Coordinates of C-alpha atoms in Angstrom, one line a residue:
M1 CA 20.9 6.5 -6.1
T2 CA 23.8 4.4 -7.3
D3 CA 24.7 3.0 -3.6
R4 CA 21.0 2.0 -3.3
R5 CA 20.7 0.4 -6.8
N6 CA 23.8 -1.7 -6.1
F7 CA 22.1 -2.8 -2.7
L8 CA 19.0 -3.7 -4.4
K9 CA 20.5 -5.8 -7.2
S10 CA 22.6 -7.5 -4.6
S11 CA 19.5 -8.2 -2.4
S12 CA 17.6 -9.4 -5.5
L13 CA 20.3 -12.2 -6.1
L14 CA 20.1 -13.2 -2.5
I15 CA 16.3 -13.4 -1.9
G16 CA 14.8 -13.6 -5.1
G17 CA 12.3 -16.2 -4.0
L18 CA 14.2 -18.8 -2.4
W19 CA 12.5 -18.6 1.1
L20 CA 12.4 -22.4 1.2
S21 CA 15.9 -23.1 0.1
P22 CA 18.2 -25.3 2.2
N23 CA 21.1 -22.9 1.4
I24 CA 18.9 -20.0 3.4
A25 CA 18.5 -22.5 5.9
A26 CA 22.4 -23.2 6.3
A27 CA 23.2 -19.4 6.3
R28 CA 20.8 -18.7 8.8
A29 CA 22.1 -21.0 11.2
R30 CA 25.5 -19.5 10.9
I31 CA 24.1 -16.0 11.7
A32 CA 24.6 -15.2 15.7
P33 CA 21.6 -14.5 17.8
S34 CA 22.4 -10.8 18.0
D35 CA 22.5 -10.2 14.5
Q36 CA 19.0 -11.5 13.8
V37 CA 15.7 -9.7 13.2
R38 CA 12.7 -11.1 14.9
V39 CA 9.6 -10.6 13.1
A40 CA 5.9 -11.2 13.8
L41 CA 2.8 -11.1 11.2
I42 CA -0.3 -9.9 12.3
G43 CA -2.7 -10.7 9.7
C44 CA -1.8 -14.0 7.7
R45 CA -4.0 -14.2 4.8
N46 CA -2.7 -13.5 1.2
M47 CA -0.4 -10.5 1.3
G48 CA 0.7 -10.5 4.8
F49 CA 1.9 -14.0 4.4
G50 CA 3.5 -13.2 1.2
I51 CA 5.8 -10.1 2.7
L52 CA 6.5 -12.6 5.6
K53 CA 8.0 -15.2 3.1
H54 CA 10.3 -12.3 1.7
H55 CA 11.2 -11.5 5.4
L56 CA 12.1 -15.4 5.9
A57 CA 14.3 -15.3 2.1
L58 CA 16.4 -13.3 4.2
P59 CA 19.0 -15.5 6.5
D60 CA 19.1 -13.1 9.6
V61 CA 15.3 -13.0 9.8
R62 CA 13.2 -15.2 12.2
C63 CA 9.6 -15.5 12.3
I64 CA 8.8 -15.6 16.0
A65 CA 4.8 -15.5 16.2
L66 CA 2.0 -15.0 14.0
C67 CA -1.5 -13.5 14.6
D68 CA -5.0 -13.7 13.2
V69 CA -8.5 -13.5 14.4
D70 CA -9.2 -16.6 12.2
Q71 CA -8.0 -19.8 13.6
N72 CA -8.2 -21.6 10.4
V73 CA -5.9 -19.3 8.6
L74 CA -3.7 -19.0 11.9
E75 CA -3.0 -23.0 12.0
E76 CA -2.6 -23.1 8.4
K77 CA -0.1 -20.6 8.4
L78 CA 1.9 -22.3 11.4
G79 CA 2.0 -25.1 9.7
E80 CA 3.7 -23.6 6.4
I81 CA 6.3 -21.8 8.5
E82 CA 7.2 -24.7 10.8
A83 CA 7.2 -27.0 7.5
A84 CA 9.6 -24.5 5.6
T85 CA 11.6 -23.3 8.7
G86 CA 11.8 -26.4 11.2
T87 CA 10.2 -24.2 13.6
R88 CA 7.1 -23.2 15.0
P89 CA 6.4 -19.6 15.7
E90 CA 3.6 -19.1 18.6
G91 CA 0.1 -18.1 17.5
F92 CA -2.2 -15.6 18.7
Q93 CA -5.5 -14.2 17.9
D94 CA -5.1 -11.0 19.9
F95 CA -2.4 -8.7 18.3
R96 CA -1.6 -7.2 22.1
K97 CA -0.2 -10.1 23.4
V98 CA 2.2 -10.4 20.4
L99 CA 3.4 -6.8 21.2
E100 CA 3.8 -7.7 25.0
R101 CA 6.8 -10.1 23.6
Q102 CA 10.1 -8.6 24.3
D103 CA 12.1 -10.7 21.9
I104 CA 10.3 -9.6 18.8
D105 CA 11.9 -6.7 16.7
A106 CA 9.5 -5.7 14.1
V107 CA 6.1 -6.5 12.9
I108 CA 4.4 -7.0 9.6
I109 CA 0.7 -5.6 9.4
G110 CA -1.0 -7.2 6.9
T111 CA -4.6 -6.9 8.2
P112 CA -7.8 -4.9 6.3
D113 CA -7.0 -0.9 6.2
H114 CA -9.1 -0.3 9.3
W115 CA -6.8 -2.2 11.6
H116 CA -3.5 -0.5 10.5
C117 CA -3.5 2.6 12.6
L118 CA -4.5 1.1 16.0
I119 CA -1.7 -2.1 15.4
A120 CA 0.9 0.4 14.1
V121 CA 0.7 3.1 16.5
A122 CA 0.6 0.5 19.4
A123 CA 3.6 -1.3 18.0
C124 CA 5.5 1.7 17.5
Q125 CA 4.8 2.4 21.7
A126 CA 6.1 -1.2 22.4
G127 CA 9.2 -0.4 20.6
K128 CA 8.7 -2.3 17.7
D129 CA 9.6 -1.3 14.1
V130 CA 7.1 -1.6 11.5
Y131 CA 6.1 -2.9 8.2
V132 CA 2.4 -1.7 7.1
E133 CA 0.5 -2.5 4.2
K134 CA -0.7 0.3 2.0
P135 CA -2.6 2.5 2.0
M136 CA -1.0 3.4 5.3
A137 CA -4.6 3.8 7.3
N138 CA -8.0 3.9 6.3
S139 CA -8.5 7.4 6.9
I140 CA -6.9 10.7 6.4
G141 CA -6.4 11.4 10.1
E142 CA -5.0 8.0 11.1
C143 CA -2.2 8.4 8.4
D144 CA -1.1 11.3 10.9
L145 CA -1.4 9.4 13.8
I146 CA 1.0 6.4 12.7
Q147 CA 3.6 9.3 11.3
Q148 CA 3.7 10.7 14.6
A149 CA 3.8 7.7 16.4
G150 CA 7.0 6.6 14.3
K151 CA 8.5 10.1 15.1
R152 CA 7.8 10.0 18.4
F153 CA 9.1 6.8 19.3
D154 CA 11.8 6.9 16.8
R155 CA 10.6 3.8 15.0
V156 CA 11.5 2.4 11.4
I157 CA 8.3 2.4 9.2
Q158 CA 7.9 0.9 5.9
V159 CA 4.9 1.3 3.8
G160 CA 4.1 -1.3 1.6
Q161 CA 4.3 0.7 -1.5
Q162 CA 6.9 -1.6 -3.1
Q163 CA 7.1 0.1 -6.5
R164 CA 9.8 2.3 -4.7
S165 CA 11.8 -0.7 -5.1
G166 CA 11.2 -1.6 -8.4
Q167 CA 13.8 -1.4 -11.2
A168 CA 11.4 -0.2 -13.9
F169 CA 10.1 2.5 -11.4
I170 CA 13.3 3.9 -10.1
E171 CA 14.8 4.0 -13.7
S172 CA 11.7 5.8 -14.9
R173 CA 11.9 8.4 -12.2
D174 CA 15.5 9.0 -13.0
L175 CA 14.6 9.5 -16.5
V176 CA 11.8 12.0 -16.0
K177 CA 14.2 13.9 -13.0
S178 CA 17.1 14.1 -15.6
G179 CA 15.0 15.7 -17.9
H180 CA 15.2 13.1 -20.7
L181 CA 11.8 13.9 -21.5
G182 CA 11.8 17.5 -21.3
K183 CA 9.4 19.2 -19.2
I184 CA 6.9 17.2 -17.9
R185 CA 3.2 18.5 -18.9
K186 CA 1.0 16.0 -16.8
V187 CA 1.2 12.3 -15.6
N188 CA -1.7 10.0 -16.8
I189 CA -2.3 7.1 -14.5
W190 CA -5.1 4.4 -15.3
S191 CA -6.1 1.2 -13.7
N192 CA -8.7 -1.2 -15.2
F193 CA -9.5 -4.4 -13.0
N194 CA -12.3 -6.8 -13.0
Y195 CA -12.5 -7.2 -9.3
G196 CA -13.0 -3.4 -8.9
L197 CA -16.9 -4.1 -9.4
G198 CA -17.1 -6.3 -6.2
N199 CA -18.3 -9.5 -5.7
E200 CA -22.4 -10.6 -6.6
K201 CA -24.6 -10.1 -3.3
V202 CA -25.2 -12.9 -1.4
P203 CA -27.1 -13.2 2.0
N204 CA -25.9 -12.7 5.4
S205 CA -24.8 -16.1 7.0
A206 CA -23.3 -17.3 10.3
V207 CA -19.8 -16.6 11.3
P208 CA -17.5 -19.4 10.2
K209 CA -16.3 -21.6 12.6
G210 CA -12.9 -20.4 14.4
V211 CA -13.1 -16.8 13.4
D212 CA -13.7 -14.0 16.4
Y213 CA -15.9 -11.8 14.4
G214 CA -16.1 -9.2 17.1
F215 CA -12.1 -8.9 17.0
W216 CA -12.3 -8.8 13.1
L217 CA -14.8 -6.0 12.9
G218 CA -12.4 -4.1 15.8
P219 CA -13.1 -0.5 15.6
A220 CA -15.4 -0.8 12.5
P221 CA -19.4 -0.6 13.5
Q222 CA -21.2 -3.9 14.3
R223 CA -22.8 -5.7 11.5
D224 CA -23.9 -9.4 10.9
F225 CA -21.8 -11.6 9.0
N226 CA -21.6 -11.6 5.3
S227 CA -18.9 -13.3 3.2
N228 CA -18.8 -10.1 0.8
R229 CA -17.4 -8.2 3.7
F230 CA -14.9 -10.5 4.7
H231 CA -11.9 -12.5 3.6
G232 CA -10.7 -11.0 0.1
S233 CA -13.4 -8.7 -0.7
W234 CA -13.8 -6.4 2.4
R235 CA -11.9 -3.4 0.6
H236 CA -15.4 -2.7 -1.5
F237 CA -16.8 -1.2 1.9
W238 CA -15.9 2.0 3.5
D239 CA -15.9 0.3 6.9
Y240 CA -12.5 -1.6 6.0
G241 CA -11.2 0.0 3.2
G242 CA -11.2 2.2 -0.2
G243 CA -12.0 0.1 -3.3
L244 CA -9.8 0.3 -6.3
M245 CA -8.8 3.8 -5.2
S246 CA -7.2 3.0 -2.3
D247 CA -5.8 -0.2 -3.7
W248 CA -4.2 0.3 -6.7
G249 CA -4.4 3.7 -6.8
V250 CA -2.4 4.5 -4.0
H251 CA 0.6 2.5 -5.9
L252 CA 0.3 4.5 -9.1
L253 CA -0.5 7.4 -7.8
D254 CA 2.6 7.6 -5.8
M255 CA 4.7 7.1 -8.8
A256 CA 3.5 10.6 -9.8
I257 CA 4.1 12.1 -6.7
W258 CA 7.7 10.4 -6.7
V259 CA 8.7 12.8 -9.6
E260 CA 7.6 16.0 -7.7
E261 CA 10.3 18.5 -7.1
N262 CA 9.1 18.5 -3.6
P263 CA 6.2 15.9 -3.3
S264 CA 3.0 17.3 -1.7
A265 CA -0.3 16.7 -0.4
P266 CA -2.9 17.6 -3.2
S267 CA -4.6 21.2 -2.6
R268 CA -7.2 21.1 -5.1
V269 CA -8.7 18.0 -6.3
L270 CA -11.1 17.6 -9.1
T271 CA -13.4 14.2 -9.0
Y272 CA -16.1 12.4 -11.2
A273 CA -17.6 8.9 -9.6
R274 CA -20.4 6.4 -10.6
N275 CA -21.4 3.1 -10.0
V276 CA -22.1 2.4 -13.7
N277 CA -22.5 -1.6 -13.1
T278 CA -24.9 -1.9 -10.3
E279 CA -26.5 -5.1 -11.3
N280 CA -26.2 -7.4 -8.2
R281 CA -23.2 -6.0 -6.8
D282 CA -22.2 -5.9 -3.4
R283 CA -20.3 -2.7 -2.6
D284 CA -20.2 0.8 -1.3
T285 CA -17.5 1.8 -3.3
F286 CA -17.2 3.2 -6.9
D287 CA -16.3 1.2 -10.0
T288 CA -15.8 4.4 -12.3
M289 CA -13.7 7.3 -11.3
N290 CA -11.9 10.3 -13.0
V291 CA -9.6 12.5 -10.9
L292 CA -7.5 15.3 -11.8
F293 CA -5.1 16.6 -9.5
S294 CA -4.1 20.2 -10.0
K295 CA -0.2 20.0 -8.7
K296 CA 2.6 23.0 -8.5
D297 CA 4.7 21.0 -11.2
F298 CA 2.3 19.2 -13.6
L299 CA -1.2 18.0 -13.9
I300 CA -2.2 14.3 -12.3
N301 CA -4.8 12.5 -14.3
Y302 CA -5.9 9.3 -12.8
D303 CA -8.6 6.9 -14.6
M304 CA -10.0 4.1 -13.0
N305 CA -12.6 1.4 -14.4
G306 CA -13.5 -1.5 -12.4
G307 CA -14.9 -4.0 -14.5
L308 CA -12.7 -3.4 -17.5
Q309 CA -9.5 -5.2 -18.2
T310 CA -7.8 -3.1 -21.4
G311 CA -6.6 0.4 -21.3
P312 CA -4.1 2.7 -23.1
Y313 CA -1.1 1.0 -24.8
E314 CA -2.5 -2.2 -24.6
K315 CA -2.1 -2.3 -20.7
P316 CA -4.8 -2.7 -18.1
Y317 CA -2.9 -0.4 -15.7
G318 CA 0.1 2.2 -16.1
I319 CA 1.7 5.3 -15.7
A320 CA 2.4 7.7 -19.0
Y321 CA 4.9 10.8 -17.9
V322 CA 3.9 13.4 -20.7
G323 CA 7.1 15.4 -21.4
E324 CA 7.7 18.1 -24.1
K325 CA 10.1 15.6 -26.0
G326 CA 8.3 12.4 -25.5
T327 CA 6.4 9.9 -23.2
L328 CA 7.5 7.6 -20.9
V329 CA 5.0 4.6 -20.2
V330 CA 5.8 2.2 -17.0
N331 CA 4.1 -0.6 -15.2
R332 CA 5.5 -3.4 -13.1
G333 CA 6.6 -4.9 -16.3
G334 CA 8.8 -2.5 -17.6
Y335 CA 9.0 0.8 -19.5
E336 CA 8.9 2.2 -23.2
I337 CA 9.8 5.9 -24.0
Y338 CA 7.6 7.4 -27.3
P339 CA 10.0 10.3 -28.5
E340 CA 8.2 13.4 -30.0
W341 CA 9.2 14.1 -33.7
D342 CA 11.0 17.2 -34.3
G343 CA 9.9 18.5 -37.9
T344 CA 12.7 20.9 -38.3
A345 CA 15.7 18.8 -37.2
N346 CA 13.7 15.8 -38.5
A347 CA 14.7 13.9 -35.7
P348 CA 13.2 12.5 -32.6
K349 CA 13.2 14.9 -29.5
C350 CA 14.4 12.5 -27.3
E351 CA 16.4 8.9 -27.4
A352 CA 13.7 6.0 -27.2
K353 CA 14.4 3.5 -24.4
K354 CA 12.7 0.4 -23.3
L355 CA 13.0 -2.0 -20.8
E356 CA 11.1 -5.4 -20.8
G357 CA 10.8 -8.3 -18.4
T358 CA 11.0 -6.4 -15.0
K359 CA 9.0 -8.3 -11.9
E360 CA 7.4 -7.5 -8.6
S361 CA 9.7 -5.8 -6.1
H362 CA 8.2 -6.8 -2.8
N363 CA 11.4 -9.0 -1.8
L364 CA 13.4 -5.7 -2.5
H365 CA 11.1 -3.6 -0.5
V366 CA 11.2 -6.0 2.4
A367 CA 15.2 -6.2 1.8
N368 CA 15.3 -2.6 2.4
F369 CA 13.1 -2.3 5.5
V370 CA 15.4 -5.1 7.4
D371 CA 18.6 -3.1 6.3
C372 CA 17.0 -0.2 7.7
I373 CA 16.0 -1.9 11.0
K374 CA 19.9 -2.5 11.4
T375 CA 21.2 0.8 10.0
R376 CA 18.2 3.2 11.4
K377 CA 18.4 5.0 8.4
Q378 CA 14.8 5.9 6.5
T379 CA 13.0 3.5 4.6
V380 CA 12.4 3.9 0.8
C381 CA 8.7 4.5 1.8
P382 CA 8.6 6.4 5.2
P383 CA 5.3 7.4 6.9
E384 CA 5.1 10.9 5.2
A385 CA 5.4 9.1 1.6
G386 CA 2.7 6.6 2.9
R387 CA 0.5 9.9 3.9
I388 CA 0.9 11.8 0.9
A389 CA 0.0 8.8 -1.5
A390 CA -3.1 7.7 1.2
L391 CA -4.1 11.5 0.6
H392 CA -4.4 11.2 -3.0
A393 CA -6.7 8.2 -2.7
H394 CA -8.8 9.4 0.3
I395 CA -9.5 12.7 -0.8
P396 CA -11.2 11.6 -4.0
N397 CA -13.3 8.9 -2.2
I398 CA -14.5 11.7 0.3
A399 CA -15.5 13.9 -2.6
A400 CA -17.2 11.0 -4.2
R401 CA -18.9 9.9 -0.8
V402 CA -20.0 13.7 -0.2
G403 CA -21.2 14.4 -3.9
A404 CA -18.4 17.2 -4.2
E405 CA -16.9 17.5 -7.7
E406 CA -14.3 19.8 -6.3
L407 CA -12.5 19.6 -2.8
L408 CA -9.9 21.8 -1.7
W409 CA -7.2 20.4 1.0
D410 CA -5.4 22.6 3.5
D411 CA -2.6 20.4 4.2
A412 CA -0.9 22.8 7.1
K413 CA -4.6 22.9 9.0
R414 CA -5.2 19.4 7.9
E415 CA -8.8 20.2 7.1
F416 CA -11.0 20.6 3.7
V417 CA -11.8 24.1 3.0
G418 CA -15.7 25.0 3.7
N419 CA -16.7 21.7 3.0
K420 CA -18.4 20.2 6.8
A421 CA -19.5 17.0 5.2
A422 CA -15.9 16.1 4.2
N423 CA -14.2 17.3 7.4
A424 CA -16.4 14.8 9.0
L425 CA -14.6 12.2 7.2
I426 CA -11.3 13.0 8.0
W427 CA -11.5 10.6 11.1
P428 CA -13.4 7.2 11.7
D429 CA -15.8 7.0 14.3
Y430 CA -14.4 3.8 16.4
R431 CA -16.6 1.3 18.1
E432 CA -16.4 0.7 21.6
P433 CA -14.6 -0.2 23.6
W434 CA -11.5 0.7 20.7
V435 CA -10.5 4.2 20.9
L436 CA -8.3 6.5 18.7
P437 CA -4.6 6.5 20.0
K438 CA -3.7 9.7 21.8
L439 CA 0.0 10.7 21.1

């Protein structure tokens, strides 16, 4: 843990948002081609492009290609990269053309969730390492395929659950694992965000000029174009994502799983889900969910509220590790320990600690990925960790969709116990001509 923390600290000094810095360009010019890591981005809006920028803040990384089915986005991002680095990557609308290039070492997958599996598996087959955004895939079965592909083709895979690289979460995990809070009874998690309501309904419209909408849909069902199902808000529909549960839920649940003695898939899940706000809202997913995961080490309680912005400890989102000696509350801004009081000793049962002002950790997560490409070591968030976290989001979503308050999951058999409707949602039905990868 000490070596890793030192690496993260040194990396943060090097790449703290300096992707446009002349110092980076000068350092890049001194690195031999044989020591360079050549990357391509597939899915260029928002998070995908942000992750690419963190890659380019490292002097030993080059961007070789960009790929997006929206020609408008593609041209914009090609121009930004050229302005920042002096070199214009090659642009593509078909990810398969990207993977044919032999000069690409790794791909970043920033597409909607329903594309993650097809692209990640194909990238592994093509000999590329993979940085894939969370959740690792849009279904339980597809998560397995990505994990199998990484192992079979000996690829480095980093899942974009970047909190594993964040100082506040690393220190919190260390404190919990060290016994500072005593025995952990439960982990309370909450996420309250306005965007969880989805957008207001709008009519279908023509496909925007420059967009290959059929390719954007890919393996998802054919539907008329609607802006609510496209850029920025696609995650509110089961065809492409899992709503607030698979967006923020994966991040936060991963931090509860991370402190388990032996992190594992959930075996028994109790779910309450409703759409409380239905007024003119366009979504498949739920705005209100409470989920209980009965784990071997402790209980995980997840509370989700789309359309709300306040929560416990005056935080819209967070994690509370509840121990017998105290409770540690953490989010991306830092953590604080609230000790229990020992009336007999007239003293707190543990030392109060506080960390404030911590920042996002995407840059450190990217630095870990690039380091692992070179060393061939396991990443901070390897496929198995991504799979387990995704299961904690997908199982409650499946329960809500089939109206099951309780689901039992047999991880060895990769199936639900006694629920045919739930088992039917383990794998997606791909639209022709796309087919599930076979390994």
